[in-house]
XYZ file of C-alpha atoms in Angstrom:
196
model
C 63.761 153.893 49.159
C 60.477 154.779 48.079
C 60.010 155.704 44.597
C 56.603 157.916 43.678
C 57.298 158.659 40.559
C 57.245 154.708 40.077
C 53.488 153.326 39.770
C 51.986 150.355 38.257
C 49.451 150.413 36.331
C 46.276 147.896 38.044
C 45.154 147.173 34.305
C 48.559 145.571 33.357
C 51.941 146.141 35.273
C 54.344 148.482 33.679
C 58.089 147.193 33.642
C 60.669 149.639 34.190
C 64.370 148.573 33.921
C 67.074 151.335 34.998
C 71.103 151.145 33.704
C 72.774 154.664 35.025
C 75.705 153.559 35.084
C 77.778 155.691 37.190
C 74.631 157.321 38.805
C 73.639 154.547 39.863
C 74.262 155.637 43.357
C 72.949 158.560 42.876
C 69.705 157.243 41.051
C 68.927 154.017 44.001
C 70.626 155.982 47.204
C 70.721 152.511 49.299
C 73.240 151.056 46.337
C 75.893 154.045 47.260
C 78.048 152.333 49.165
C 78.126 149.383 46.638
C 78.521 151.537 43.788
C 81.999 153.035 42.945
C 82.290 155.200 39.968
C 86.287 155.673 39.444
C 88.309 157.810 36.451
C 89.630 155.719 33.910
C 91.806 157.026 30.900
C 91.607 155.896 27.190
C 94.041 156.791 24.735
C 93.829 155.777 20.714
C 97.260 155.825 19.297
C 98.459 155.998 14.926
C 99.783 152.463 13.868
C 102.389 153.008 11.159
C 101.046 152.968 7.212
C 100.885 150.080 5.935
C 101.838 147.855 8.798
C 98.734 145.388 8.937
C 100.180 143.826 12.289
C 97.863 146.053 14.627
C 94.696 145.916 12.907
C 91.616 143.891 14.081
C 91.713 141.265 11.624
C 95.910 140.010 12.776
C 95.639 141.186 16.523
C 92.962 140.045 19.190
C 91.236 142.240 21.641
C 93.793 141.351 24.396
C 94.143 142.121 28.499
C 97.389 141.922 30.482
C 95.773 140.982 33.797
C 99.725 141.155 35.389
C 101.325 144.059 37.275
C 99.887 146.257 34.509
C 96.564 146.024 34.184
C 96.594 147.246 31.051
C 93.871 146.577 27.572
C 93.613 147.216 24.115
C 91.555 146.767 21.083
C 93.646 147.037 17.539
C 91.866 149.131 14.779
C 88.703 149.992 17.078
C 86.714 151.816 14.407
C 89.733 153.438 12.551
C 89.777 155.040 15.821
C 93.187 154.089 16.288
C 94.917 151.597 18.466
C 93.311 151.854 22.040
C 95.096 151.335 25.100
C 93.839 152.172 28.787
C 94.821 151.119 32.042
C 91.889 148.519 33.802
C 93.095 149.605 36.872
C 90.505 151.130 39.437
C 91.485 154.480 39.202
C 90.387 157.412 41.883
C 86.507 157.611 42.662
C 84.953 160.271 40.954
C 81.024 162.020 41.183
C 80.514 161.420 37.336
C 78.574 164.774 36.561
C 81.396 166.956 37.951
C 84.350 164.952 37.209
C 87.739 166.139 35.402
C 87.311 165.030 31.806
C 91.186 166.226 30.845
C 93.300 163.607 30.214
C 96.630 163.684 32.556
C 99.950 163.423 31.570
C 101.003 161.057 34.019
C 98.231 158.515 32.521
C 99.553 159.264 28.541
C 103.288 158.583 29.749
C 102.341 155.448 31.721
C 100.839 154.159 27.937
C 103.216 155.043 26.396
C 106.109 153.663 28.043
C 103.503 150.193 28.322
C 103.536 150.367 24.356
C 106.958 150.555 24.477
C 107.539 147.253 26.580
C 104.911 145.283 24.736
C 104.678 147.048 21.460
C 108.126 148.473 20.391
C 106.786 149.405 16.695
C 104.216 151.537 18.399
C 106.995 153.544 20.758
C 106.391 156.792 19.278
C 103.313 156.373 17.568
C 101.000 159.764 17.468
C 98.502 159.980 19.691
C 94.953 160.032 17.609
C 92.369 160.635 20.246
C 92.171 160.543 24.209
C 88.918 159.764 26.167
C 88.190 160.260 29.858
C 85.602 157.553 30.950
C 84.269 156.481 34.138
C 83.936 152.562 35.614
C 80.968 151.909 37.767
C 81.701 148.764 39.612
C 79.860 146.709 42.035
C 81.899 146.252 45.887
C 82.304 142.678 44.348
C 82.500 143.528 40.708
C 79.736 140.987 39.892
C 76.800 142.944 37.556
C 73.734 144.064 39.384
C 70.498 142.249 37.769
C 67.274 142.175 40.145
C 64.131 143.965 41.055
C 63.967 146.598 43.360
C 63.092 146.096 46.525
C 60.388 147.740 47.517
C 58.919 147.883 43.338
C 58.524 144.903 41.773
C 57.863 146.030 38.271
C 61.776 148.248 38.636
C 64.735 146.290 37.352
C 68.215 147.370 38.365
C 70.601 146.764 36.071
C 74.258 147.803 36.499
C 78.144 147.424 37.963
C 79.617 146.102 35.031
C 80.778 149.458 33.170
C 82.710 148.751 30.011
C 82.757 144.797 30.658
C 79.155 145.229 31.319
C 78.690 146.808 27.411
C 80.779 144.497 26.223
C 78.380 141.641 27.939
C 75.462 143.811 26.481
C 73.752 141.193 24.349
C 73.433 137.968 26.897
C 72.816 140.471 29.706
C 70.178 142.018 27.701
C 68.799 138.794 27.169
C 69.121 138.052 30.675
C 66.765 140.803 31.502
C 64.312 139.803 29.075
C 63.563 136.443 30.416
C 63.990 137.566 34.066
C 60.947 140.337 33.310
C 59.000 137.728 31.389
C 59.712 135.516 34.388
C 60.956 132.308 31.631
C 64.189 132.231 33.959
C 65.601 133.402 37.135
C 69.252 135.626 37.149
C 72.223 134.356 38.667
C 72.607 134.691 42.504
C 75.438 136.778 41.933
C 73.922 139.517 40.406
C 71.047 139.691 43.153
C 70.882 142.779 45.017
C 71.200 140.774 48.622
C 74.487 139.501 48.352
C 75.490 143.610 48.253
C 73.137 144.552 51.398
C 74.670 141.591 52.985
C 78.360 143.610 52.721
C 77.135 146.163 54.878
């Protein structure tokens, strides 16, 4: 775990914070097995002219946490309307991963538009993104101090719900490196040695 090309300066310590997101692994070796980067699928679908009912301002950011695990976000930067699948999909190694979008994916949103948005059925497909998750074994967020450098944050394992929770998290970090308040247990780096 030893990290040379970490060092403190004796005048005044030197705070490093590291977010890889899927390389987190990869970056902090002894987080592998807590880290798993998987291959999710986005797709941003055409809402019809003039129809106002998928845009941002008459349709919420919603989840269907059911059988489907499926999200979306209406207008998303004129991007389109975008629709992925939240569940875990195969691990991946993030620099070599398959960044094609399958069929199999495309026809499993579709035919979820269909069921819960009929007027979308056949809309046209805008834009498709391959993305990867990089979850923690108990998909709470990583926020703590390495353990063998104590001016090295690790941040991490929220992926996309951890951008989304960018601004409190961010603040979260602050105070925890300025030492005005302590993270959550949860996100301490124990509670993931523990699992092992």
């Amino acid at each position: 775990m030893a990290l040379p090309w970490i060092k403190a300066s004796s005048a005044r310590p030197i705070f490093m914070s590291f977010a890889p997101g899927p390389w987190l692994g990869s970056v902090f070796p002894f987080l592998a097995q807590s880290i798993a980067p998987t291959r999710q699928e986005v797709f941003f679908f055409g809402t019809p002219a003039g129809d106002l009912r998928f845009d941002e301002e008459h349709l919420p950011t919603w989840i269907d946490g059911g059988r489907q695990q499926f999200f979306g976000v209406p207008g998303n930067h004129w991007r389109g309307f975008k629709i992925a699948d939240d569940a875990r999909g195969p691990l991946i190694d993030p620099t070599t991963m398959e960044r094609e979008t399958s069929h199999e994916k495309l026809s499993a949103a579709r035919a979820y538009l269909k069921m819960r948005f009929p007027a979308l059925s056949d809309a046209p497909l805008l834009e498709s993104r391959v993305c990867q998750y990089e979850n923690s074994s108990d998909h709470n967020f990583i926020l703590d101090r390495h353990p063998e450098a104590k001016n090295v944050w690790i941040v991490g394992g929220g992926s996309g719900h951890g951008f989304k929770h960018g601004p409190v998290v961010g603040e979260m970090v602050r105070d925890a490196v300025l030492e005005t308040n302590v993270p959550p247990s949860e996100m301490a780096l124990g509670r993931l040695m523990q699992k092992k």
